[in-house]
mmCIF file of C-alpha atoms and ligand atoms in Angstrom:
data_model
loop_
_atom_site.group_PDB
_atom_site.id
_atom_site.type_symbol
_atom_site.label_atom_id
_atom_site.label_comp_id
_atom_site.label_asym_id
_atom_site.label_seq_id
_atom_site.Cartn_x
_atom_site.Cartn_y
_atom_site.Cartn_z
ATOM 1 C CA UNK A 1448 0.010 -0.014 -0.046
ATOM 2 C CA UNK A 1449 1.307 3.265 -1.111
ATOM 3 C CA UNK A 1450 1.786 6.120 1.443
ATOM 4 C CA UNK A 1451 1.567 8.635 -1.274
ATOM 5 C CA UNK A 1452 -1.702 9.983 -0.058
ATOM 6 C CA UNK A 1453 -0.333 10.697 3.402
ATOM 7 C CA UNK A 1454 -1.139 14.372 4.109
ATOM 8 C CA UNK A 1455 2.064 16.162 5.290
ATOM 9 C CA UNK A 1456 0.613 19.232 7.084
ATOM 10 C CA UNK A 1457 0.244 19.637 10.720
ATOM 11 C CA UNK A 1458 -1.912 18.365 13.542
ATOM 12 C CA UNK A 1459 -4.670 20.867 12.716
ATOM 13 C CA UNK A 1460 -5.026 19.691 9.127
ATOM 14 C CA UNK A 1461 -8.325 17.957 9.595
ATOM 15 C CA UNK A 1462 -10.376 20.775 8.022
ATOM 16 C CA UNK A 1463 -8.062 20.861 4.933
ATOM 17 C CA UNK A 1464 -9.191 17.625 3.492
ATOM 18 C CA UNK A 1465 -8.745 14.073 4.748
ATOM 19 C CA UNK A 1466 -5.773 11.884 4.085
ATOM 20 C CA UNK A 1467 -6.294 8.243 2.978
ATOM 21 C CA UNK A 1468 -4.074 7.288 5.922
ATOM 22 C CA UNK A 1469 -2.328 9.462 8.556
ATOM 23 C CA UNK A 1470 0.496 7.707 10.466
ATOM 24 C CA UNK A 1471 1.260 10.716 12.527
ATOM 25 C CA UNK A 1472 -1.058 10.801 15.437
ATOM 26 C CA UNK A 1473 -0.174 7.339 16.358
ATOM 27 C CA UNK A 1474 3.441 8.155 16.477
ATOM 28 C CA UNK A 1475 2.772 11.603 18.417
ATOM 29 C CA UNK A 1476 0.972 9.642 21.181
ATOM 30 C CA UNK A 1477 3.550 6.898 21.359
ATOM 31 C CA UNK A 1478 6.708 8.944 20.818
ATOM 32 C CA UNK A 1479 7.993 9.024 24.319
ATOM 33 C CA UNK A 1480 7.592 5.271 24.743
ATOM 34 C CA UNK A 1481 9.182 4.473 21.417
ATOM 35 C CA UNK A 1482 12.268 6.717 22.280
ATOM 36 C CA UNK A 1483 12.700 4.896 25.507
ATOM 37 C CA UNK A 1484 12.590 1.501 23.602
ATOM 38 C CA UNK A 1485 15.089 2.770 21.106
ATOM 39 C CA UNK A 1486 17.506 4.002 23.750
ATOM 40 C CA UNK A 1487 17.468 0.565 25.106
ATOM 41 C CA UNK A 1488 18.337 -1.024 21.746
ATOM 42 C CA UNK A 1489 21.273 1.460 21.523
ATOM 43 C CA UNK A 1490 22.370 0.683 25.027
ATOM 44 C CA UNK A 1491 22.680 -3.078 24.203
ATOM 45 C CA UNK A 1492 23.646 -2.378 20.524
ATOM 46 C CA UNK A 1493 22.517 -5.925 19.790
ATOM 47 C CA UNK A 1494 21.136 -4.962 16.258
ATOM 48 C CA UNK A 1495 20.485 -8.298 14.796
ATOM 49 C CA UNK A 1496 18.246 -10.999 16.456
ATOM 50 C CA UNK A 1497 18.696 -9.083 19.790
ATOM 51 C CA UNK A 1498 16.346 -9.420 22.919
ATOM 52 C CA UNK A 1499 13.512 -7.345 21.341
ATOM 53 C CA UNK A 1500 13.082 -9.785 18.378
ATOM 54 C CA UNK A 1501 12.825 -12.702 20.854
ATOM 55 C CA UNK A 1502 10.405 -10.945 23.097
ATOM 56 C CA UNK A 1503 8.295 -9.760 20.299
ATOM 57 C CA UNK A 1504 7.994 -13.251 18.918
ATOM 58 C CA UNK A 1505 6.914 -14.550 22.375
ATOM 59 C CA UNK A 1506 4.357 -11.773 22.731
ATOM 60 C CA UNK A 1507 2.912 -12.206 19.203
ATOM 61 C CA UNK A 1508 2.825 -15.983 19.593
ATOM 62 C CA UNK A 1509 0.674 -15.472 22.828
ATOM 63 C CA UNK A 1510 -1.413 -12.863 21.257
ATOM 64 C CA UNK A 1511 -2.235 -15.127 18.186
ATOM 65 C CA UNK A 1512 -2.499 -18.329 20.164
ATOM 66 C CA UNK A 1513 0.094 -20.125 18.182
ATOM 67 C CA UNK A 1514 3.143 -22.030 19.355
ATOM 68 C CA UNK A 1515 5.710 -20.243 17.170
ATOM 69 C CA UNK A 1516 6.174 -16.850 15.707
ATOM 70 C CA UNK A 1517 9.242 -16.052 13.652
ATOM 71 C CA UNK A 1518 10.167 -12.478 12.797
ATOM 72 C CA UNK A 1519 11.235 -11.822 9.207
ATOM 73 C CA UNK A 1520 12.128 -8.903 7.085
ATOM 74 C CA UNK A 1521 8.616 -8.322 5.314
ATOM 75 C CA UNK A 1522 5.421 -9.810 4.524
ATOM 76 C CA UNK A 1523 6.571 -10.880 1.201
ATOM 77 C CA UNK A 1524 9.427 -12.828 2.722
ATOM 78 C CA UNK A 1525 6.990 -14.349 5.341
ATOM 79 C CA UNK A 1526 5.127 -15.838 2.399
ATOM 80 C CA UNK A 1527 8.180 -17.042 0.504
ATOM 81 C CA UNK A 1528 9.901 -18.569 3.513
ATOM 82 C CA UNK A 1529 6.606 -20.393 4.411
ATOM 83 C CA UNK A 1530 6.429 -21.907 0.927
ATOM 84 C CA UNK A 1531 10.063 -22.905 0.972
ATOM 85 C CA UNK A 1532 9.728 -24.386 4.478
ATOM 86 C CA UNK A 1533 6.775 -26.433 3.136
ATOM 87 C CA UNK A 1534 8.628 -27.799 0.250
ATOM 88 C CA UNK A 1535 6.927 -25.992 -2.501
ATOM 89 C CA UNK A 1536 8.951 -26.457 -5.643
ATOM 90 C CA UNK A 1537 9.113 -26.491 -9.480
ATOM 91 C CA UNK A 1538 6.045 -28.334 -10.960
ATOM 92 C CA UNK A 1539 3.837 -27.615 -8.044
ATOM 93 C CA UNK A 1540 0.642 -25.511 -8.322
ATOM 94 C CA UNK A 1541 -0.492 -23.118 -5.615
ATOM 95 C CA UNK A 1542 -3.961 -21.597 -5.510
ATOM 96 C CA UNK A 1543 -3.856 -17.715 -5.067
ATOM 97 C CA UNK A 1544 -6.626 -15.201 -5.333
ATOM 98 C CA UNK A 1545 -6.241 -12.983 -8.446
ATOM 99 C CA UNK A 1546 -7.598 -10.076 -6.511
ATOM 100 C CA UNK A 1547 -4.738 -9.229 -4.118
ATOM 101 C CA UNK A 1548 -1.495 -7.524 -3.898
ATOM 102 C CA UNK A 1549 1.297 -9.069 -6.179
ATOM 103 C CA UNK A 1550 3.363 -10.146 -3.108
ATOM 104 C CA UNK A 1551 0.858 -13.034 -2.541
ATOM 105 C CA UNK A 1552 1.747 -14.607 -5.714
ATOM 106 C CA UNK A 1553 5.529 -13.651 -5.842
ATOM 107 C CA UNK A 1554 6.743 -16.208 -3.317
ATOM 108 C CA UNK A 1555 5.115 -19.018 -5.337
ATOM 109 C CA UNK A 1556 6.959 -17.815 -8.478
ATOM 110 C CA UNK A 1557 10.319 -17.541 -6.555
ATOM 111 C CA UNK A 1558 10.004 -21.065 -5.630
ATOM 112 C CA UNK A 1559 9.658 -21.989 -9.243
ATOM 113 C CA UNK A 1560 6.141 -23.202 -8.640
ATOM 114 C CA UNK A 1561 2.965 -21.888 -10.601
ATOM 115 C CA UNK A 1562 0.394 -19.669 -9.166
ATOM 116 C CA UNK A 1563 -3.211 -20.690 -10.202
ATOM 117 C CA UNK A 1564 -5.389 -17.706 -9.961
ATOM 118 C CA UNK A 1565 -8.776 -18.022 -8.285
ATOM 119 C CA UNK A 1566 -11.720 -15.636 -8.712
ATOM 120 C CA UNK A 1567 -13.456 -13.739 -6.158
ATOM 121 C CA UNK A 1568 -16.847 -14.657 -4.465
ATOM 122 C CA UNK A 1569 -19.619 -12.839 -6.099
ATOM 123 C CA UNK A 1570 -20.768 -10.020 -3.789
ATOM 124 C CA UNK A 1571 -17.573 -9.993 -1.769
ATOM 125 C CA UNK A 1572 -13.827 -9.517 -2.238
ATOM 126 C CA UNK A 1573 -12.170 -12.585 -0.938
ATOM 127 C CA UNK A 1574 -11.302 -15.871 -2.928
ATOM 128 C CA UNK A 1575 -14.355 -18.127 -4.064
ATOM 129 C CA UNK A 1576 -13.784 -21.452 -2.508
ATOM 130 C CA UNK A 1577 -15.924 -23.073 -5.287
ATOM 131 C CA UNK A 1578 -13.785 -21.740 -7.879
ATOM 132 C CA UNK A 1579 -10.786 -22.708 -5.999
ATOM 133 C CA UNK A 1580 -11.959 -26.250 -5.930
ATOM 134 C CA UNK A 1581 -12.597 -26.270 -9.687
ATOM 135 C CA UNK A 1582 -8.998 -25.422 -10.219
ATOM 136 C CA UNK A 1583 -7.408 -28.178 -8.207
ATOM 137 C CA UNK A 1584 -5.270 -30.606 -10.203
ATOM 138 C CA UNK A 1585 -3.015 -33.413 -9.206
ATOM 139 C CA UNK A 1586 -0.237 -30.956 -8.961
ATOM 140 C CA UNK A 1587 -1.956 -28.530 -6.540
ATOM 141 C CA UNK A 1588 0.039 -28.472 -3.234
ATOM 142 C CA UNK A 1589 -0.973 -25.389 -1.367
ATOM 143 C CA UNK A 1590 -3.618 -22.611 -1.246
ATOM 144 C CA UNK A 1591 -2.975 -19.029 0.002
ATOM 145 C CA UNK A 1592 -6.260 -17.365 1.364
ATOM 146 C CA UNK A 1593 -5.773 -13.544 1.603
ATOM 147 C CA UNK A 1594 -7.859 -11.795 4.280
ATOM 148 C CA UNK A 1595 -8.262 -8.868 1.921
ATOM 149 C CA UNK A 1596 -8.916 -5.379 3.297
ATOM 150 C CA UNK A 1597 -8.861 -6.961 6.893
ATOM 151 C CA UNK A 1598 -11.929 -9.191 6.259
ATOM 152 C CA UNK A 1599 -11.657 -13.001 7.461
ATOM 153 C CA UNK A 1600 -11.936 -15.477 4.714
ATOM 154 C CA UNK A 1601 -14.460 -18.048 5.938
ATOM 155 C CA UNK A 1602 -11.996 -20.455 7.203
ATOM 156 C CA UNK A 1603 -14.300 -23.403 7.926
ATOM 157 C CA UNK A 1604 -14.960 -24.155 4.128
ATOM 158 C CA UNK A 1605 -11.396 -23.337 3.144
ATOM 159 C CA UNK A 1606 -9.932 -25.466 5.722
ATOM 160 C CA UNK A 1607 -12.269 -28.520 4.767
ATOM 161 C CA UNK A 1608 -11.377 -28.008 1.100
ATOM 162 C CA UNK A 1609 -7.623 -28.162 1.982
ATOM 163 C CA UNK A 1610 -7.963 -31.301 4.107
ATOM 164 C CA UNK A 1611 -10.037 -32.956 1.469
ATOM 165 C CA UNK A 1612 -7.272 -32.480 -1.226
ATOM 166 C CA UNK A 1613 -4.327 -32.646 1.172
ATOM 167 C CA UNK A 1614 -3.310 -28.961 0.389
ATOM 168 C CA UNK A 1615 -1.138 -26.929 2.750
ATOM 169 C CA UNK A 1616 -2.634 -23.518 3.794
ATOM 170 C CA UNK A 1617 -0.580 -20.317 3.951
ATOM 171 C CA UNK A 1618 -2.656 -17.515 5.229
ATOM 172 C CA UNK A 1619 -1.810 -13.967 3.988
ATOM 173 C CA UNK A 1620 -2.697 -11.975 7.005
ATOM 174 C CA UNK A 1621 -0.886 -8.753 5.868
ATOM 175 C CA UNK A 1622 -3.960 -6.685 5.996
ATOM 176 C CA UNK A 1623 -5.750 -8.422 8.874
ATOM 177 C CA UNK A 1624 -3.534 -8.420 11.972
ATOM 178 C CA UNK A 1625 -5.726 -8.939 15.027
ATOM 179 C CA UNK A 1626 -8.761 -10.026 13.106
ATOM 180 C CA UNK A 1627 -10.717 -13.218 14.277
ATOM 181 C CA UNK A 1628 -12.448 -16.048 12.766
ATOM 182 C CA UNK A 1629 -14.768 -17.917 15.153
ATOM 183 C CA UNK A 1630 -12.842 -16.535 18.096
ATOM 184 C CA UNK A 1631 -9.483 -17.513 16.893
ATOM 185 C CA UNK A 1632 -6.938 -15.053 15.582
ATOM 186 C CA UNK A 1633 -6.223 -15.104 11.786
ATOM 187 C CA UNK A 1634 -2.877 -16.429 11.063
ATOM 188 C CA UNK A 1635 -3.401 -19.213 13.649
ATOM 189 C CA UNK A 1636 -5.532 -21.405 11.402
ATOM 190 C CA UNK A 1637 -3.230 -22.341 8.452
ATOM 191 C CA UNK A 1638 -0.009 -24.211 8.470
ATOM 192 C CA UNK A 1639 1.496 -20.676 8.614
ATOM 193 C CA UNK A 1640 0.126 -17.202 8.893
ATOM 194 C CA UNK A 1641 2.071 -14.394 7.233
ATOM 195 C CA UNK A 1642 2.126 -10.948 8.631
ATOM 196 C CA UNK A 1643 3.374 -7.775 7.106
ATOM 197 C CA UNK A 1644 4.259 -4.768 9.467
ATOM 198 C CA UNK A 1645 4.560 -2.241 6.652
ATOM 199 C CA UNK A 1646 3.742 1.209 7.912
ATOM 200 C CA UNK A 1647 0.174 1.314 6.528
ATOM 201 C CA UNK A 1648 -0.919 -2.193 8.003
ATOM 202 C CA UNK A 1649 -2.965 -2.402 11.155
ATOM 203 C CA UNK A 1650 0.063 -3.344 13.266
ATOM 204 C CA UNK A 1651 2.857 -1.208 11.642
ATOM 205 C CA UNK A 1652 6.542 -0.966 12.018
ATOM 206 C CA UNK A 1653 8.517 2.243 11.020
ATOM 207 C CA UNK A 1654 9.865 0.473 8.011
ATOM 208 C CA UNK A 1655 9.659 -2.917 6.624
ATOM 209 C CA UNK A 1656 9.024 -5.988 8.900
ATOM 210 C CA UNK A 1657 7.130 -9.237 8.862
ATOM 211 C CA UNK A 1658 6.405 -12.396 10.685
ATOM 212 C CA UNK A 1659 5.489 -16.052 10.286
ATOM 213 C CA UNK A 1660 3.198 -17.753 12.682
ATOM 214 C CA UNK A 1661 2.982 -21.557 12.975
ATOM 215 C CA UNK A 1662 2.014 -24.301 15.210
ATOM 216 C CA UNK A 1663 4.167 -27.091 13.844
ATOM 217 C CA UNK A 1664 7.624 -27.290 15.698
ATOM 218 C CA UNK A 1665 9.516 -28.685 12.649
ATOM 219 C CA UNK A 1666 8.083 -26.108 10.337
ATOM 220 C CA UNK A 1667 8.886 -23.222 12.795
ATOM 221 C CA UNK A 1668 12.521 -24.553 12.935
ATOM 222 C CA UNK A 1669 12.908 -24.754 9.064
ATOM 223 C CA UNK A 1670 11.731 -21.126 8.787
ATOM 224 C CA UNK A 1671 14.157 -20.031 11.593
ATOM 225 C CA UNK A 1672 16.941 -21.671 9.611
ATOM 226 C CA UNK A 1673 15.920 -20.338 6.339
ATOM 227 C CA UNK A 1674 15.800 -16.586 7.555
ATOM 228 C CA UNK A 1675 19.546 -16.737 8.545
ATOM 229 C CA UNK A 1676 21.360 -18.171 5.491
ATOM 230 C CA UNK A 1677 20.366 -21.786 6.644
ATOM 231 C CA UNK A 1678 23.133 -21.516 9.109
ATOM 232 C CA UNK A 1679 23.335 -24.820 10.985
ATOM 233 C CA UNK A 1680 24.128 -22.924 14.271
ATOM 234 C CA UNK A 1681 20.483 -21.683 14.355
ATOM 235 C CA UNK A 1682 19.429 -25.350 15.108
ATOM 236 C CA UNK A 1683 22.441 -26.071 17.457
ATOM 237 C CA UNK A 1684 24.907 -27.066 14.795
ATOM 238 C CA UNK A 1685 28.108 -25.569 13.654
ATOM 239 C CA UNK A 1686 28.304 -21.950 12.561
ATOM 240 C CA UNK A 1687 29.222 -21.394 8.769
ATOM 241 C CA UNK A 1688 27.900 -24.797 8.027
ATOM 242 C CA UNK A 1689 24.915 -24.812 5.709
ATOM 243 C CA UNK A 1690 22.605 -27.713 5.203
ATOM 244 C CA UNK A 1691 20.698 -25.866 2.335
ATOM 245 C CA UNK A 1692 20.508 -22.445 0.740
ATOM 246 C CA UNK A 1693 18.558 -19.856 2.801
ATOM 247 C CA UNK A 1694 17.835 -16.078 2.847
ATOM 248 C CA UNK A 1695 18.919 -13.085 4.808
ATOM 249 C CA UNK A 1696 15.417 -12.275 6.158
ATOM 250 C CA UNK A 1697 15.397 -11.197 9.774
ATOM 251 C CA UNK A 1698 13.117 -8.877 11.626
ATOM 252 C CA UNK A 1699 15.120 -5.842 12.594
ATOM 253 C CA UNK A 1700 15.776 -5.218 16.299
ATOM 254 C CA UNK A 1701 14.821 -1.604 16.040
ATOM 255 C CA UNK A 1702 11.420 -2.553 14.297
ATOM 256 C CA UNK A 1703 10.879 -5.193 16.837
ATOM 257 C CA UNK A 1704 11.346 -2.648 19.679
ATOM 258 C CA UNK A 1705 8.810 -0.441 18.172
ATOM 259 C CA UNK A 1706 6.340 -3.241 17.314
ATOM 260 C CA UNK A 1707 6.513 -4.339 21.135
ATOM 261 C CA UNK A 1708 5.382 -0.744 22.096
ATOM 262 C CA UNK A 1709 2.504 -0.884 19.608
ATOM 263 C CA UNK A 1710 1.162 -4.577 19.997
ATOM 264 C CA UNK A 1711 -0.698 -3.735 23.319
ATOM 265 C CA UNK A 1712 -2.707 -1.022 21.370
ATOM 266 C CA UNK A 1713 -3.593 -3.250 18.395
ATOM 267 C CA UNK A 1714 -7.108 -4.443 19.605
ATOM 268 C CA UNK A 1715 -8.104 -0.849 20.680
ATOM 269 C CA UNK A 1716 -6.934 0.475 17.342
ATOM 270 C CA UNK A 1717 -9.020 -2.166 15.491
ATOM 271 C CA UNK A 1718 -12.019 -1.372 17.463
ATOM 272 C CA UNK A 1719 -11.558 2.181 16.535
ATOM 273 C CA UNK A 1720 -11.411 1.213 12.879
ATOM 274 C CA UNK A 1721 -14.672 -0.903 13.414
ATOM 275 C CA UNK A 1722 -16.472 2.069 14.852
ATOM 276 C CA UNK A 1723 -15.477 4.368 11.959
ATOM 277 C CA UNK A 1724 -16.720 1.545 9.518
ATOM 278 C CA UNK A 1725 -19.907 1.753 11.416
ATOM 279 C CA UNK A 1726 -20.147 5.494 11.045
ATOM 280 C CA UNK A 1727 -19.702 5.135 7.326
ATOM 281 C CA UNK A 1728 -22.301 2.407 7.283
ATOM 282 C CA UNK A 1729 -24.783 4.477 9.068
ATOM 283 C CA UNK A 1730 -24.172 7.404 6.536
ATOM 284 C CA UNK A 1731 -24.240 5.313 3.332
ATOM 285 C CA UNK A 1732 -27.087 2.842 4.012
ATOM 286 C CA UNK A 1733 -29.781 3.002 1.339
ATOM 287 C CA UNK A 1734 -27.526 5.103 -0.932
ATOM 288 C CA UNK A 1735 -26.853 2.345 -3.452
ATOM 289 C CA UNK A 1736 -23.218 2.176 -2.471
ATOM 290 C CA UNK A 1737 -22.007 -1.483 -1.972
ATOM 291 C CA UNK A 1738 -20.360 -1.263 1.459
ATOM 292 C CA UNK A 1739 -17.794 -3.693 3.096
ATOM 293 C CA UNK A 1740 -19.252 -6.427 5.371
ATOM 294 C CA UNK A 1741 -19.983 -5.766 8.964
ATOM 295 C CA UNK A 1742 -17.363 -6.837 11.570
ATOM 296 C CA UNK A 1743 -18.879 -9.837 13.564
ATOM 297 C CA UNK A 1744 -16.876 -10.580 16.591
ATOM 298 C CA UNK A 1745 -13.709 -9.045 15.114
ATOM 299 C CA UNK A 1746 -14.184 -10.761 11.632
ATOM 300 C CA UNK A 1747 -13.110 -7.541 9.907
ATOM 301 C CA UNK A 1748 -10.543 -4.968 11.027
ATOM 302 C CA UNK A 1749 -10.787 -2.565 8.130
ATOM 303 C CA UNK A 1750 -7.214 -2.215 7.135
ATOM 304 C CA UNK A 1751 -8.849 -0.633 4.155
ATOM 305 C CA UNK A 1752 -12.518 0.639 3.712
ATOM 306 C CA UNK A 1753 -13.499 -0.231 0.201
ATOM 307 C CA UNK A 1754 -16.703 0.736 -1.379
ATOM 308 C CA UNK A 1755 -18.135 0.201 -4.925
ATOM 309 C CA UNK A 1756 -21.197 0.999 -6.866
ATOM 310 C CA UNK A 1757 -20.669 4.578 -7.816
ATOM 311 C CA UNK A 1758 -18.872 5.878 -10.968
ATOM 312 C CA UNK A 1759 -15.468 5.337 -9.452
ATOM 313 C CA UNK A 1760 -13.254 7.533 -11.330
ATOM 314 C CA UNK A 1761 -15.584 10.535 -11.349
ATOM 315 C CA UNK A 1762 -16.113 10.064 -7.411
ATOM 316 C CA UNK A 1763 -12.384 9.693 -7.023
ATOM 317 C CA UNK A 1764 -11.765 13.057 -8.758
ATOM 318 C CA UNK A 1765 -14.506 14.666 -6.819
ATOM 319 C CA UNK A 1766 -12.892 13.635 -3.641
ATOM 320 C CA UNK A 1767 -9.462 14.633 -4.849
ATOM 321 C CA UNK A 1768 -10.797 18.114 -5.548
ATOM 322 C CA UNK A 1769 -11.876 18.426 -1.886
ATOM 323 C CA UNK A 1770 -8.435 16.951 -0.553
ATOM 324 C CA UNK A 1771 -9.775 13.717 0.416
ATOM 325 C CA UNK A 1772 -7.461 10.791 -0.210
ATOM 326 C CA UNK A 1773 -8.441 7.551 -1.975
ATOM 327 C CA UNK A 1774 -6.794 4.667 -3.563
ATOM 328 C CA UNK A 1775 -7.584 1.697 -5.804
ATOM 329 C CA UNK A 1776 -6.647 -1.654 -4.357
ATOM 330 C CA UNK A 1777 -6.256 -3.068 -7.015
ATOM 331 C CA UNK A 1778 -6.712 -1.633 -10.399
ATOM 332 C CA UNK A 1779 -5.634 -4.893 -12.282
ATOM 333 C CA UNK A 1780 -6.141 -8.490 -10.981
ATOM 334 C CA UNK A 1781 -2.973 -10.504 -10.957
ATOM 335 C CA UNK A 1782 -4.065 -12.848 -13.747
ATOM 336 C CA UNK A 1783 -3.992 -9.939 -16.143
ATOM 337 C CA UNK A 1784 -0.652 -8.375 -14.988
ATOM 338 C CA UNK A 1785 2.247 -8.408 -17.538
ATOM 339 C CA UNK A 1786 4.316 -10.220 -14.723
ATOM 340 C CA UNK A 1787 2.047 -13.239 -15.016
ATOM 341 C CA UNK A 1788 1.363 -13.021 -18.867
ATOM 342 C CA UNK A 1789 3.393 -16.313 -19.339
ATOM 343 C CA UNK A 1790 0.567 -18.110 -17.602
ATOM 344 C CA UNK A 1791 -1.733 -17.302 -20.502
ATOM 345 C CA UNK A 1792 -4.825 -15.830 -18.922
ATOM 346 C CA UNK A 1793 -7.131 -13.749 -20.934
ATOM 347 C CA UNK A 1794 -9.644 -10.928 -20.093
ATOM 348 C CA UNK A 1795 -13.026 -12.605 -19.115
ATOM 349 C CA UNK A 1796 -11.324 -15.583 -17.311
ATOM 350 C CA UNK A 1797 -11.994 -14.427 -13.870
ATOM 351 C CA UNK A 1798 -14.848 -12.065 -14.428
ATOM 352 C CA UNK A 1799 -15.850 -11.446 -10.773
ATOM 353 C CA UNK A 1800 -12.577 -9.954 -9.824
ATOM 354 C CA UNK A 1801 -12.126 -8.134 -13.082
ATOM 355 C CA UNK A 1802 -15.310 -6.273 -12.458
ATOM 356 C CA UNK A 1803 -14.176 -5.628 -8.900
ATOM 357 C CA UNK A 1804 -10.957 -4.014 -10.180
ATOM 358 C CA UNK A 1805 -13.100 -1.528 -12.283
ATOM 359 C CA UNK A 1806 -15.350 -0.512 -9.268
ATOM 360 C CA UNK A 1807 -13.307 -0.515 -5.921
ATOM 361 C CA UNK A 1808 -12.472 2.748 -4.197
ATOM 362 C CA UNK A 1809 -10.958 2.746 -0.813
ATOM 363 C CA UNK A 1810 -11.702 5.821 1.331
ATOM 364 C CA UNK A 1811 -9.901 7.154 4.496
ATOM 365 C CA UNK A 1812 -9.696 4.682 7.526
ATOM 366 C CA UNK A 1813 -7.180 4.685 10.314
ATOM 367 C CA UNK A 1814 -7.675 4.598 13.994
ATOM 368 C CA UNK A 1815 -7.177 8.218 14.697
ATOM 369 C CA UNK A 1816 -9.702 9.405 12.147
ATOM 370 C CA UNK A 1817 -11.883 11.927 13.905
ATOM 371 C CA UNK A 1818 -15.712 12.374 13.758
ATOM 372 C CA UNK A 1819 -15.112 15.805 11.941
ATOM 373 C CA UNK A 1820 -13.021 13.978 9.333
ATOM 374 C CA UNK A 1821 -15.652 11.243 8.801
ATOM 375 C CA UNK A 1822 -18.351 13.972 8.270
ATOM 376 C CA UNK A 1823 -16.105 15.594 5.670
ATOM 377 C CA UNK A 1824 -15.617 12.429 3.892
ATOM 378 C CA UNK A 1825 -19.372 11.227 4.061
ATOM 379 C CA UNK A 1826 -20.363 14.702 3.224
ATOM 380 C CA UNK A 1827 -18.292 14.818 0.078
ATOM 381 C CA UNK A 1828 -19.519 11.376 -0.976
ATOM 382 C CA UNK A 1829 -23.165 12.175 -0.320
ATOM 383 C CA UNK A 1830 -22.857 15.313 -2.160
ATOM 384 C CA UNK A 1831 -21.554 13.424 -5.127
ATOM 385 C CA UNK A 1832 -24.363 11.071 -5.106
ATOM 386 C CA UNK A 1833 -26.776 13.886 -4.881
ATOM 387 C CA UNK A 1834 -27.821 12.991 -1.387
ATOM 388 C CA UNK A 1835 -26.252 15.862 0.648
ATOM 389 C CA UNK A 1836 -29.561 16.635 2.368
ATOM 390 C CA UNK A 1837 -29.579 13.345 4.107
ATOM 391 C CA UNK A 1838 -26.369 14.044 5.825
ATOM 392 C CA UNK A 1839 -27.574 17.560 7.035
ATOM 393 C CA UNK A 1840 -30.742 15.975 8.366
ATOM 394 C CA UNK A 1841 -28.658 13.296 10.216
ATOM 395 C CA UNK A 1842 -26.256 15.793 11.609
ATOM 396 C CA UNK A 1843 -28.955 17.972 13.155
ATOM 397 C CA UNK A 1844 -30.737 14.956 14.391
ATOM 398 C CA UNK A 1845 -27.860 13.627 16.372
HETATM 399 C C1 PLP B 479 1.356 -5.720 2.304
HETATM 400 C C2 PLP B 479 0.880 -6.928 1.683
HETATM 401 C C3 PLP B 479 1.932 -8.046 1.518
HETATM 402 C C4 PLP B 479 3.377 -7.812 1.547
HETATM 403 O O1 PLP B 479 3.923 -7.298 2.670
HETATM 404 P P1 PLP B 479 5.231 -6.584 2.572
HETATM 405 O O2 PLP B 479 5.629 -6.355 4.128
HETATM 406 O O3 PLP B 479 4.989 -5.228 1.913
HETATM 407 O O4 PLP B 479 6.313 -7.395 1.897
HETATM 408 C C5 PLP B 479 1.360 -9.219 1.096
HETATM 409 N N1 PLP B 479 0.165 -9.383 0.884
HETATM 410 C C6 PLP B 479 -0.711 -8.436 1.076
HETATM 411 C C7 PLP B 479 -2.219 -8.799 0.771
HETATM 412 C C8 PLP B 479 -0.412 -7.115 1.454
HETATM 413 O O5 PLP B 479 -1.287 -6.199 1.674
#
């Protein structure tokens, strides 16, 4: 997710438009704690795999309810290391939704395996399990459910499908940190759960960072080995002896120190996102806009608030004129990207997500969004829809 829409003016900028995401309020409020944490990092100067990485791994494992959490350099690497540790190799096929960020499929390609793109569920954004099932072949080894925008994939159907066809499950939880499915944290349900702590995600570092969650001990050990050049010393062997070829992909100690300050706030931040989503829902009901699903017991954490049903490009231009940040996640599904042209997909092959790509528009959402900012955004959108009067009535009624 690009930060290009981040407004760079000061704290009083709310009246001058609304950025798509504003990372500053969170850092104003946590600044003194973060500085104390960073001073401790400099005091020990243990910059790689120091005490904060280990402590954050323990804290995240407890938060997620998993046996193991392994800090890595990015969400992309979390996916790649998961697939490698699961033994995905050339000739294997991996089911991947087409309507996602390119990183979801990249790791599959880096293993020399083939991504098999799956359409979205009509009426939603996430992968259609029935379409996934149709695309299973004798070569299919794994499936990567993506909890897009922060909304839980219905994991019951997906895990049943995986079990029936003996597929490994690698959850892409990059946009859904803290979200739950039937009381369990996302990322704890698959063979691995892959997190990104990119600055615009719900749990965000101040740079690139990621994590793999896993319950299986052997799998966790392989991921630990792979993130440090597969150095045998990681598993108690001799240093500079390498049983296989690995990566250099460790979670940075400075980022871990910052993430430890933030993790205790994640649930409250996600609740704030949910309440903003409810405020939008209240304003937009009966307007003809198609709104994101409601959050049931934490099933949606609104990393992004994505609407459709209006003339997207005209609405976007209207909002831009009023200084309101928006973005399109994503304008072209993966099966039609140049990067994957070698797979031979054609327009029309995955019609649901091709239509979504033409319609989706994400509007501002982040924990520190104020009621005034929500009123600015909803006012501008209702004005565009010719429904400005509704807003005024509701404002005076409240
Ligand atoms: C952000 C993101 C990733 C990649 O995470 P990075 O930390 O940027 O490498 C993967 N999948 C999805 C769905 C994402 O949104």
